[in-house]
PDB file of C-alpha atoms in Angstrom:
ATOM      1  CA  UNK Z 258     100.563  73.708  81.938  1.00 33.00           C
ATOM      2  CA  UNK Z 259     101.964  72.739  85.326  1.00 33.00           C
ATOM      3  CA  UNK Z 260     100.990  73.531  88.895  1.00 33.00           C
ATOM      4  CA  UNK Z 261     103.487  73.284  91.687  1.00 34.00           C
ATOM      5  CA  UNK Z 262     103.442  74.333  95.329  1.00 32.00           C
ATOM      6  CA  UNK Z 263     106.683  76.289  95.301  1.00 33.00           C
ATOM      7  CA  UNK Z 264     108.780  78.079  92.687  1.00 32.00           C
ATOM      8  CA  UNK Z 265     111.438  79.296  95.094  1.00 34.00           C
ATOM      9  CA  UNK Z 266     109.873  82.750  95.412  1.00 34.00           C
ATOM     10  CA  UNK Z 267     111.817  85.058  97.689  1.00 33.00           C
ATOM     11  CA  UNK Z 268     109.901  86.491 100.650  1.00 34.00           C
ATOM     12  CA  UNK Z 269     112.724  88.751 101.820  1.00 35.00           C
ATOM     13  CA  UNK Z 270     111.497  91.882 100.102  1.00 44.00           C
ATOM     14  CA  UNK Z 271     112.343  90.601  96.648  1.00 69.00           C
ATOM     15  CA  UNK Z 272     108.872  89.639  95.450  1.00 87.00           C
ATOM     16  CA  UNK Z 273     106.719  91.742  93.141  1.00 90.00           C
ATOM     17  CA  UNK Z 274     104.206  92.320  95.960  1.00 91.00           C
ATOM     18  CA  UNK Z 275     106.939  93.867  98.096  1.00 91.00           C
ATOM     19  CA  UNK Z 276     108.150  95.999  95.167  1.00 89.00           C
ATOM     20  CA  UNK Z 277     104.685  97.164  94.116  1.00 84.00           C
ATOM     21  CA  UNK Z 278     104.422 100.206  96.386  1.00 87.00           C
ATOM     22  CA  UNK Z 279     101.018  98.875  97.497  1.00 91.00           C
ATOM     23  CA  UNK Z 280     100.855  98.902 101.295  1.00 92.00           C
ATOM     24  CA  UNK Z 281      98.051  96.359 101.348  1.00 93.00           C
ATOM     25  CA  UNK Z 282     100.051  93.786  99.384  1.00 94.00           C
ATOM     26  CA  UNK Z 283     103.130  94.445 101.490  1.00 93.00           C
ATOM     27  CA  UNK Z 284     101.190  93.913 104.725  1.00 93.00           C
ATOM     28  CA  UNK Z 285      99.647  90.593 103.708  1.00 94.00           C
ATOM     29  CA  UNK Z 286     103.004  89.358 102.419  1.00 93.00           C
ATOM     30  CA  UNK Z 287     104.708  90.298 105.680  1.00 93.00           C
ATOM     31  CA  UNK Z 288     101.915  88.536 107.573  1.00 93.00           C
ATOM     32  CA  UNK Z 289     102.419  85.349 105.536  1.00 93.00           C
ATOM     33  CA  UNK Z 290      98.946  85.550 103.975  1.00 93.00           C
ATOM     34  CA  UNK Z 291     100.055  85.444 100.321  1.00 94.00           C
ATOM     35  CA  UNK Z 292      99.655  82.135  98.454  1.00 92.00           C
ATOM     36  CA  UNK Z 293     102.917  81.142  96.766  1.00 90.00           C
ATOM     37  CA  UNK Z 294     102.619  78.834  93.772  1.00 83.00           C
ATOM     38  CA  UNK Z 295     103.682  78.344  90.172  1.00 84.00           C
ATOM     39  CA  UNK Z 296     101.081  77.875  87.509  1.00 92.00           C
ATOM     40  CA  UNK Z 297     102.932  78.054  84.217  1.00 93.00           C
ATOM     41  CA  UNK Z 298     102.489  77.828  80.453  1.00 94.00           C
ATOM     42  CA  UNK Z 299     105.125  77.878  77.683  1.00 94.00           C
ATOM     43  CA  UNK Z 300     104.942  78.817  73.990  1.00 93.00           C
ATOM     44  CA  UNK Z 301     107.807  79.484  71.539  1.00 90.00           C
ATOM     45  CA  UNK Z 302     110.405  79.435  74.295  1.00 89.00           C
ATOM     46  CA  UNK Z 303     108.545  82.002  76.394  1.00 91.00           C
ATOM     47  CA  UNK Z 304     107.198  80.865  79.717  1.00 92.00           C
ATOM     48  CA  UNK Z 305     104.620  82.734  81.806  1.00 94.00           C
ATOM     49  CA  UNK Z 306     103.968  81.792  85.402  1.00 94.00           C
ATOM     50  CA  UNK Z 307     101.742  83.027  88.208  1.00 95.00           C
ATOM     51  CA  UNK Z 308     103.827  82.964  91.365  1.00 93.00           C
ATOM     52  CA  UNK Z 309     101.779  84.882  93.974  1.00 94.00           C
ATOM     53  CA  UNK Z 310      98.075  85.305  94.652  1.00 96.00           C
ATOM     54  CA  UNK Z 311      96.243  87.327  97.301  1.00 95.00           C
ATOM     55  CA  UNK Z 312      92.462  87.678  97.537  1.00 95.00           C
ATOM     56  CA  UNK Z 313      90.612  89.355 100.411  1.00 93.00           C
ATOM     57  CA  UNK Z 314      87.019  89.312  99.179  1.00 89.00           C
ATOM     58  CA  UNK Z 315      87.353  92.872  97.839  1.00 89.00           C
ATOM     59  CA  UNK Z 316      90.207  92.680  95.358  1.00 90.00           C
ATOM     60  CA  UNK Z 317      92.490  90.017  93.957  1.00 93.00           C
ATOM     61  CA  UNK Z 318      96.134  90.483  93.014  1.00 95.00           C
ATOM     62  CA  UNK Z 319      98.453  88.046  91.281  1.00 95.00           C
ATOM     63  CA  UNK Z 320     102.047  88.198  90.107  1.00 95.00           C
ATOM     64  CA  UNK Z 321     102.673  87.245  86.482  1.00 94.00           C
ATOM     65  CA  UNK Z 322     106.293  86.554  85.512  1.00 93.00           C
ATOM     66  CA  UNK Z 323     108.145  85.719  82.297  1.00 92.00           C
ATOM     67  CA  UNK Z 324     111.462  83.962  81.700  1.00 88.00           C
ATOM     68  CA  UNK Z 325     112.207  86.329  78.773  1.00 79.00           C
ATOM     69  CA  UNK Z 326     113.731  89.625  79.838  1.00 70.00           C
ATOM     70  CA  UNK Z 327     115.935  89.862  76.744  1.00 67.00           C
ATOM     71  CA  UNK Z 328     113.299  90.995  74.216  1.00 70.00           C
ATOM     72  CA  UNK Z 329     113.875  94.748  74.534  1.00 71.00           C
ATOM     73  CA  UNK Z 330     110.410  95.425  75.953  1.00 85.00           C
ATOM     74  CA  UNK Z 331     108.833  94.775  79.327  1.00 91.00           C
ATOM     75  CA  UNK Z 332     106.290  92.045  79.973  1.00 92.00           C
ATOM     76  CA  UNK Z 333     103.827  94.821  80.827  1.00 91.00           C
ATOM     77  CA  UNK Z 334     104.194  96.216  77.302  1.00 92.00           C
ATOM     78  CA  UNK Z 335     103.869  92.798  75.664  1.00 92.00           C
ATOM     79  CA  UNK Z 336     100.515  91.867  77.220  1.00 93.00           C
ATOM     80  CA  UNK Z 337      97.716  92.369  74.687  1.00 93.00           C
ATOM     81  CA  UNK Z 338      94.771  90.828  76.493  1.00 92.00           C
ATOM     82  CA  UNK Z 339      93.811  88.999  79.696  1.00 92.00           C
ATOM     83  CA  UNK Z 340      90.670  86.900  80.134  1.00 91.00           C
ATOM     84  CA  UNK Z 341      89.724  85.372  83.479  1.00 91.00           C
ATOM     85  CA  UNK Z 342      87.357  82.551  84.478  1.00 91.00           C
ATOM     86  CA  UNK Z 343      85.982  81.579  87.891  1.00 90.00           C
ATOM     87  CA  UNK Z 344      85.160  77.862  88.099  1.00 92.00           C
ATOM     88  CA  UNK Z 345      84.859  77.771  84.319  1.00 91.00           C
ATOM     89  CA  UNK Z 346      82.627  80.835  84.019  1.00 87.00           C
ATOM     90  CA  UNK Z 347      84.070  84.050  82.534  1.00 84.00           C
ATOM     91  CA  UNK Z 348      84.483  87.007  84.855  1.00 78.00           C
ATOM     92  CA  UNK Z 349      81.934  89.735  84.170  1.00 65.00           C
ATOM     93  CA  UNK Z 350      83.716  93.038  84.533  1.00 56.00           C
ATOM     94  CA  UNK Z 351      84.082  96.430  82.943  1.00 51.00           C
ATOM     95  CA  UNK Z 352      87.496  97.700  81.795  1.00 47.00           C
ATOM     96  CA  UNK Z 353      88.556  99.502  84.992  1.00 55.00           C
ATOM     97  CA  UNK Z 354      87.930  96.361  87.078  1.00 75.00           C
ATOM     98  CA  UNK Z 355      91.044  94.685  85.633  1.00 82.00           C
ATOM     99  CA  UNK Z 356      94.301  96.596  86.021  1.00 86.00           C
ATOM    100  CA  UNK Z 357      97.914  95.659  85.255  1.00 89.00           C
ATOM    101  CA  UNK Z 358     100.937  97.325  86.812  1.00 89.00           C
ATOM    102  CA  UNK Z 359     104.655  96.692  86.563  1.00 87.00           C
ATOM    103  CA  UNK Z 360     105.957  94.213  89.106  1.00 89.00           C
ATOM    104  CA  UNK Z 361     109.163  96.199  89.528  1.00 88.00           C
ATOM    105  CA  UNK Z 362     111.224  94.295  86.936  1.00 89.00           C
ATOM    106  CA  UNK Z 363     111.012  94.038  83.149  1.00 90.00           C
ATOM    107  CA  UNK Z 364     109.768  90.447  83.405  1.00 91.00           C
ATOM    108  CA  UNK Z 365     107.033  90.842  86.043  1.00 92.00           C
ATOM    109  CA  UNK Z 366     103.524  92.283  86.152  1.00 93.00           C
ATOM    110  CA  UNK Z 367     100.912  92.506  88.891  1.00 94.00           C
ATOM    111  CA  UNK Z 368      97.334  91.911  87.760  1.00 93.00           C
ATOM    112  CA  UNK Z 369      94.591  93.403  89.930  1.00 92.00           C
ATOM    113  CA  UNK Z 370      90.892  92.601  89.794  1.00 89.00           C
ATOM    114  CA  UNK Z 371      88.020  94.240  91.678  1.00 83.00           C
ATOM    115  CA  UNK Z 372      84.461  93.148  90.988  1.00 68.00           C
ATOM    116  CA  UNK Z 373      82.556  96.252  92.097  1.00 62.00           C
ATOM    117  CA  UNK Z 374      80.186  96.172  89.121  1.00 55.00           C
ATOM    118  CA  UNK Z 375      79.253  92.552  89.803  1.00 56.00           C
ATOM    119  CA  UNK Z 376      78.789  93.214  93.524  1.00 56.00           C
ATOM    120  CA  UNK Z 377      76.543  96.170  92.744  1.00 53.00           C
ATOM    121  CA  UNK Z 378      74.402  94.383  90.154  1.00 54.00           C
ATOM    122  CA  UNK Z 379      74.045  90.994  91.889  1.00 57.00           C
ATOM    123  CA  UNK Z 380      75.002  91.632  95.509  1.00 57.00           C
ATOM    124  CA  UNK Z 381      77.565  88.827  95.272  1.00 65.00           C
ATOM    125  CA  UNK Z 382      81.295  88.878  94.728  1.00 72.00           C
ATOM    126  CA  UNK Z 383      83.655  86.011  93.984  1.00 83.00           C
ATOM    127  CA  UNK Z 384      83.348  82.917  96.207  1.00 88.00           C
ATOM    128  CA  UNK Z 385      85.805  82.363  99.047  1.00 91.00           C
ATOM    129  CA  UNK Z 386      87.372  79.472  97.121  1.00 94.00           C
ATOM    130  CA  UNK Z 387      87.434  78.923  93.364  1.00 93.00           C
ATOM    131  CA  UNK Z 388      89.507  77.716  90.436  1.00 95.00           C
ATOM    132  CA  UNK Z 389      90.961  80.647  88.531  1.00 94.00           C
ATOM    133  CA  UNK Z 390      91.751  80.273  84.845  1.00 95.00           C
ATOM    134  CA  UNK Z 391      93.747  83.028  83.161  1.00 94.00           C
ATOM    135  CA  UNK Z 392      94.240  83.266  79.404  1.00 95.00           C
ATOM    136  CA  UNK Z 393      96.905  85.780  78.394  1.00 95.00           C
ATOM    137  CA  UNK Z 394      97.769  86.979  74.906  1.00 95.00           C
ATOM    138  CA  UNK Z 395     101.346  88.151  74.347  1.00 93.00           C
ATOM    139  CA  UNK Z 396     102.584  90.234  71.410  1.00 91.00           C
ATOM    140  CA  UNK Z 397     104.292  88.105  68.762  1.00 89.00           C
ATOM    141  CA  UNK Z 398     102.958  84.760  70.034  1.00 92.00           C
ATOM    142  CA  UNK Z 399      99.873  83.369  68.327  1.00 92.00           C
ATOM    143  CA  UNK Z 400      98.787  80.890  71.004  1.00 94.00           C
ATOM    144  CA  UNK Z 401      97.379  82.353  74.224  1.00 95.00           C
ATOM    145  CA  UNK Z 402      98.975  81.286  77.488  1.00 96.00           C
ATOM    146  CA  UNK Z 403      96.474  79.429  79.673  1.00 96.00           C
ATOM    147  CA  UNK Z 404      97.117  79.048  83.385  1.00 96.00           C
ATOM    148  CA  UNK Z 405      94.953  77.432  86.074  1.00 95.00           C
ATOM    149  CA  UNK Z 406      95.303  77.672  89.838  1.00 94.00           C
ATOM    150  CA  UNK Z 407      93.238  77.488  93.026  1.00 95.00           C
ATOM    151  CA  UNK Z 408      92.411  80.746  94.811  1.00 95.00           C
ATOM    152  CA  UNK Z 409      91.357  81.004  98.434  1.00 94.00           C
ATOM    153  CA  UNK Z 410      90.270  84.089 100.329  1.00 94.00           C
ATOM    154  CA  UNK Z 411      92.640  85.312 103.032  1.00 94.00           C
ATOM    155  CA  UNK Z 412      91.534  83.616 106.286  1.00 90.00           C
ATOM    156  CA  UNK Z 413      90.148  86.671 108.047  1.00 86.00           C
ATOM    157  CA  UNK Z 414      86.643  87.782 108.929  1.00 86.00           C
ATOM    158  CA  UNK Z 415      86.153  91.079 107.130  1.00 89.00           C
ATOM    159  CA  UNK Z 416      84.505  93.937 108.984  1.00 92.00           C
ATOM    160  CA  UNK Z 417      81.520  95.055 106.900  1.00 91.00           C
ATOM    161  CA  UNK Z 418      79.401  98.116 107.693  1.00 93.00           C
ATOM    162  CA  UNK Z 419      76.514  99.667 105.751  1.00 91.00           C
ATOM    163  CA  UNK Z 420      76.239 103.174 107.207  1.00 93.00           C
ATOM    164  CA  UNK Z 421      74.225 104.671 104.329  1.00 93.00           C
ATOM    165  CA  UNK Z 422      75.245 108.075 105.653  1.00 95.00           C
ATOM    166  CA  UNK Z 423      74.631 110.995 103.326  1.00 95.00           C
ATOM    167  CA  UNK Z 424      75.442 114.677 102.902  1.00 96.00           C
ATOM    168  CA  UNK Z 425      74.207 117.136 100.288  1.00 93.00           C
ATOM    169  CA  UNK Z 426      74.899 120.544  98.865  1.00 87.00           C
ATOM    170  CA  UNK Z 427      72.827 122.451  96.316  1.00 84.00           C
ATOM    171  CA  UNK Z 428      74.125 120.317  93.445  1.00 84.00           C
ATOM    172  CA  UNK Z 429      74.834 116.769  94.609  1.00 87.00           C
ATOM    173  CA  UNK Z 430      73.827 114.201  97.218  1.00 92.00           C
ATOM    174  CA  UNK Z 431      76.685 111.930  98.336  1.00 94.00           C
ATOM    175  CA  UNK Z 432      75.895 108.621 100.077  1.00 95.00           C
ATOM    176  CA  UNK Z 433      78.375 106.287 101.782  1.00 95.00           C
ATOM    177  CA  UNK Z 434      76.741 102.913 101.166  1.00 92.00           C
ATOM    178  CA  UNK Z 435      79.257 100.345 102.385  1.00 91.00           C
ATOM    179  CA  UNK Z 436      82.556  99.998 104.209  1.00 93.00           C
ATOM    180  CA  UNK Z 437      84.617  96.794 104.212  1.00 92.00           C
ATOM    181  CA  UNK Z 438      87.896  96.413 106.093  1.00 94.00           C
ATOM    182  CA  UNK Z 439      90.258  93.497 105.382  1.00 94.00           C
ATOM    183  CA  UNK Z 440      93.928  92.742 106.109  1.00 95.00           C
ATOM    184  CA  UNK Z 441      94.737  93.852 102.527  1.00 95.00           C
ATOM    185  CA  UNK Z 442      92.305  96.696 101.787  1.00 94.00           C
ATOM    186  CA  UNK Z 443      89.793  99.170 103.101  1.00 94.00           C
ATOM    187  CA  UNK Z 444      86.955  99.547 100.599  1.00 92.00           C
ATOM    188  CA  UNK Z 445      84.363 102.345 100.738  1.00 93.00           C
ATOM    189  CA  UNK Z 446      81.452 102.329  98.293  1.00 90.00           C
ATOM    190  CA  UNK Z 447      79.836 105.701  97.559  1.00 92.00           C
ATOM    191  CA  UNK Z 448      76.962 106.866  95.380  1.00 91.00           C
ATOM    192  CA  UNK Z 449      76.430 110.351  93.983  1.00 90.00           C
ATOM    193  CA  UNK Z 450      73.038 111.680  92.941  1.00 90.00           C
ATOM    194  CA  UNK Z 451      72.726 114.620  90.570  1.00 85.00           C
ATOM    195  CA  UNK Z 452      70.617 117.529  91.848  1.00 85.00           C
ATOM    196  CA  UNK Z 453      71.358 120.540  89.621  1.00 80.00           C
ATOM    197  CA  UNK Z 454      73.975 121.829  87.211  1.00 71.00           C
ATOM    198  CA  UNK Z 455      75.247 124.745  89.289  1.00 64.00           C
ATOM    199  CA  UNK Z 456      78.459 126.612  88.402  1.00 57.00           C
ATOM    200  CA  UNK Z 457      81.132 125.161  86.130  1.00 53.00           C
ATOM    201  CA  UNK Z 458      84.128 126.298  88.138  1.00 51.00           C
ATOM    202  CA  UNK Z 459      84.900 122.763  89.309  1.00 48.00           C
ATOM    203  CA  UNK Z 460      85.880 120.095  86.824  1.00 48.00           C
ATOM    204  CA  UNK Z 461      85.314 120.299  83.084  1.00 46.00           C
ATOM    205  CA  UNK Z 462      83.332 123.255  81.767  1.00 42.00           C
ATOM    206  CA  UNK Z 463      81.255 120.786  79.758  1.00 42.00           C
ATOM    207  CA  UNK Z 464      79.539 119.709  82.984  1.00 48.00           C
ATOM    208  CA  UNK Z 465      77.933 121.442  85.895  1.00 60.00           C
ATOM    209  CA  UNK Z 466      79.047 120.996  89.468  1.00 61.00           C
ATOM    210  CA  UNK Z 467      76.727 118.025  89.966  1.00 66.00           C
ATOM    211  CA  UNK Z 468      78.251 115.995  87.142  1.00 73.00           C
ATOM    212  CA  UNK Z 469      81.745 117.137  88.048  1.00 75.00           C
ATOM    213  CA  UNK Z 470      81.340 114.815  91.039  1.00 76.00           C
ATOM    214  CA  UNK Z 471      82.538 112.123  88.629  1.00 78.00           C
ATOM    215  CA  UNK Z 472      86.022 113.578  89.097  1.00 81.00           C
ATOM    216  CA  UNK Z 473      85.779 113.828  92.876  1.00 85.00           C
ATOM    217  CA  UNK Z 474      88.619 112.519  95.006  1.00 88.00           C
ATOM    218  CA  UNK Z 475      88.316 111.255  98.572  1.00 92.00           C
ATOM    219  CA  UNK Z 476      90.760 111.525 101.455  1.00 95.00           C
ATOM    220  CA  UNK Z 477      90.218 108.825 104.094  1.00 96.00           C
ATOM    221  CA  UNK Z 478      91.563 109.595 107.577  1.00 97.00           C
ATOM    222  CA  UNK Z 479      91.749 107.479 110.732  1.00 96.00           C
ATOM    223  CA  UNK Z 480      90.649 108.652 114.181  1.00 95.00           C
ATOM    224  CA  UNK Z 481      94.037 110.315 114.695  1.00 95.00           C
ATOM    225  CA  UNK Z 482      93.784 112.346 111.493  1.00 96.00           C
ATOM    226  CA  UNK Z 483      96.261 110.266 109.469  1.00 95.00           C
ATOM    227  CA  UNK Z 484      95.354 109.937 105.782  1.00 95.00           C
ATOM    228  CA  UNK Z 485      95.381 106.408 104.394  1.00 95.00           C
ATOM    229  CA  UNK Z 486      97.377 105.696 101.245  1.00 93.00           C
ATOM    230  CA  UNK Z 487      95.390 104.699  98.165  1.00 90.00           C
ATOM    231  CA  UNK Z 488      96.049 101.203  96.833  1.00 89.00           C
ATOM    232  CA  UNK Z 489      95.839  99.829  93.298  1.00 79.00           C
ATOM    233  CA  UNK Z 490      92.422  98.905  91.998  1.00 63.00           C
ATOM    234  CA  UNK Z 491      90.716 102.132  93.120  1.00 51.00           C
ATOM    235  CA  UNK Z 492      89.157 103.015  89.762  1.00 55.00           C
ATOM    236  CA  UNK Z 493      86.055 100.852  89.991  1.00 65.00           C
ATOM    237  CA  UNK Z 494      82.609 102.288  89.498  1.00 74.00           C
ATOM    238  CA  UNK Z 495      80.606 104.133  86.915  1.00 79.00           C
ATOM    239  CA  UNK Z 496      80.081 107.846  86.227  1.00 82.00           C
ATOM    240  CA  UNK Z 497      76.838 109.517  87.138  1.00 84.00           C
ATOM    241  CA  UNK Z 498      74.521 111.365  84.777  1.00 83.00           C
ATOM    242  CA  UNK Z 499      71.472 113.530  85.309  1.00 84.00           C
ATOM    243  CA  UNK Z 500      69.328 110.398  85.453  1.00 86.00           C
ATOM    244  CA  UNK Z 501      71.741 107.688  86.659  1.00 86.00           C
ATOM    245  CA  UNK Z 502      73.394 107.359  90.041  1.00 88.00           C
ATOM    246  CA  UNK Z 503      77.178 107.541  90.037  1.00 87.00           C
ATOM    247  CA  UNK Z 504      79.004 104.724  91.846  1.00 87.00           C
ATOM    248  CA  UNK Z 505      82.576 104.949  93.091  1.00 88.00           C
ATOM    249  CA  UNK Z 506      84.814 102.518  94.935  1.00 87.00           C
ATOM    250  CA  UNK Z 507      87.463 103.977  97.239  1.00 91.00           C
ATOM    251  CA  UNK Z 508      90.323 101.587  98.008  1.00 92.00           C
ATOM    252  CA  UNK Z 509      92.891 102.560 100.621  1.00 94.00           C
ATOM    253  CA  UNK Z 510      95.480 100.659 102.633  1.00 94.00           C
ATOM    254  CA  UNK Z 511      94.388  98.622 105.664  1.00 94.00           C
ATOM    255  CA  UNK Z 512      94.477 100.371 109.023  1.00 93.00           C
ATOM    256  CA  UNK Z 513      97.221  99.516 111.496  1.00 89.00           C
ATOM    257  CA  UNK Z 514      94.493  99.092 114.113  1.00 90.00           C
ATOM    258  CA  UNK Z 515      90.726  99.310 113.849  1.00 92.00           C
ATOM    259  CA  UNK Z 516      89.879 103.016 114.310  1.00 94.00           C
ATOM    260  CA  UNK Z 517      86.967 104.248 116.422  1.00 94.00           C
ATOM    261  CA  UNK Z 518      85.853 106.218 113.376  1.00 95.00           C
ATOM    262  CA  UNK Z 519      87.048 107.254 109.947  1.00 96.00           C
ATOM    263  CA  UNK Z 520      86.620 110.593 108.202  1.00 97.00           C
ATOM    264  CA  UNK Z 521      85.908 110.893 104.488  1.00 97.00           C
ATOM    265  CA  UNK Z 522      86.851 114.243 102.971  1.00 96.00           C
ATOM    266  CA  UNK Z 523      85.725 114.753  99.334  1.00 92.00           C
ATOM    267  CA  UNK Z 524      87.823 117.096  97.200  1.00 91.00           C
ATOM    268  CA  UNK Z 525      88.592 118.277  93.692  1.00 86.00           C
ATOM    269  CA  UNK Z 526      92.151 118.464  92.398  1.00 85.00           C
ATOM    270  CA  UNK Z 527      93.029 122.051  91.546  1.00 85.00           C
ATOM    271  CA  UNK Z 528      93.780 122.636  87.871  1.00 81.00           C
ATOM    272  CA  UNK Z 529      95.384 125.549  86.061  1.00 82.00           C
ATOM    273  CA  UNK Z 530      95.107 126.869  82.505  1.00 82.00           C
ATOM    274  CA  UNK Z 531      94.319 124.126  80.010  1.00 76.00           C
ATOM    275  CA  UNK Z 532      93.364 121.754  82.790  1.00 75.00           C
ATOM    276  CA  UNK Z 533      96.959 121.225  83.897  1.00 85.00           C
ATOM    277  CA  UNK Z 534      97.353 119.958  87.488  1.00 86.00           C
ATOM    278  CA  UNK Z 535      98.584 122.365  90.157  1.00 90.00           C
ATOM    279  CA  UNK Z 536     101.039 121.135  92.815  1.00 91.00           C
ATOM    280  CA  UNK Z 537     102.026 122.403  96.252  1.00 88.00           C
ATOM    281  CA  UNK Z 538     105.572 122.943  97.542  1.00 88.00           C
ATOM    282  CA  UNK Z 539     105.865 119.249  98.481  1.00 88.00           C
ATOM    283  CA  UNK Z 540     104.928 118.157  94.966  1.00 87.00           C
ATOM    284  CA  UNK Z 541     101.440 116.962  95.920  1.00 87.00           C
ATOM    285  CA  UNK Z 542      98.355 117.861  93.906  1.00 89.00           C
ATOM    286  CA  UNK Z 543      96.543 120.841  95.381  1.00 91.00           C
ATOM    287  CA  UNK Z 544      93.030 120.105  96.582  1.00 91.00           C
ATOM    288  CA  UNK Z 545      89.791 122.016  97.015  1.00 89.00           C
ATOM    289  CA  UNK Z 546      87.871 120.296  99.797  1.00 92.00           C
ATOM    290  CA  UNK Z 547      84.079 120.249 100.033  1.00 91.00           C
ATOM    291  CA  UNK Z 548      83.461 120.505 103.796  1.00 94.00           C
ATOM    292  CA  UNK Z 549      79.683 120.336 103.377  1.00 94.00           C
ATOM    293  CA  UNK Z 550      80.085 116.752 102.125  1.00 94.00           C
ATOM    294  CA  UNK Z 551      82.612 115.603 104.747  1.00 97.00           C
ATOM    295  CA  UNK Z 552      81.475 112.613 106.838  1.00 97.00           C
ATOM    296  CA  UNK Z 553      82.644 110.906 110.009  1.00 96.00           C
ATOM    297  CA  UNK Z 554      81.769 107.191 109.985  1.00 95.00           C
ATOM    298  CA  UNK Z 555      81.753 105.468 113.403  1.00 94.00           C
ATOM    299  CA  UNK Z 556      83.394 102.034 113.456  1.00 91.00           C
ATOM    300  CA  UNK Z 557      82.604 101.164 117.077  1.00 68.00           C
ATOM    301  CA  UNK Z 558      84.216  98.281 118.890  1.00 56.00           C
ATOM    302  CA  UNK Z 559      84.175  95.926 115.901  1.00 48.00           C
ATOM    303  CA  UNK Z 560      87.472  94.179 115.277  1.00 52.00           C
ATOM    304  CA  UNK Z 561      88.966  92.307 112.363  1.00 50.00           C
ATOM    305  CA  UNK Z 562      89.459  88.629 113.158  1.00 44.00           C
TER     306      UNK Z 562
END
């Protein structure tokens, strides 16, 4: 294993972060806030390296690259397992907290981690600085690749609000617990509380309206009515039941400027026969909004620093 300060990574739009289609990663790369490095490990002629890391206190993203693009399959397809450690202690996360996406080439992958479950259960996320250890198992190679590197939170004071605003209908109570704005992400933590079963016209017929809130989507708009793009890592949380509160993490792109308020508009995606999605003329999924649960969250004069 080796650790170097520079692997000659291109910053002119050629990096995986710039190719990812994730506005948050693109913005922090353009702002020069991405850590460039090369932690590497080699087995059987295959080398893996971590070349980019970005961590904002809400989510962490890293670029994993391989020198073998001649194996007929992508690196994304060859990854069997990833285990992470923080300062020698294993990360505690559920499956959706760790996500891998293509890095835009056959030999690159972006690994995303959000620790919503840990934040909810302990009130603490990852520290601002820590040693990350990643152990990666690749198809056809017995030994796992082990890589170590320092991680440091993006130097910005996150704007954190706890509005605890809530709206209800006859079936569900929706609470906006927390809002955190960073240069890389806007995170909104919501909770849903089951009230009654109600009709089964929304979501799966196996559940009433209250439990169908597990499939709820959220549009997040700025104070000018512009909807923010979702970013990768938005699947954190846990489904609700009749006796357990549902928790959902909304992750959207950072705002161009701090808005005076944001609007959260819950919706269901419209489905047709057999549960097939229904699209509008522009190719977007049709939505059924729930105006009784819509909320406007004031941000005030707080600014990101």
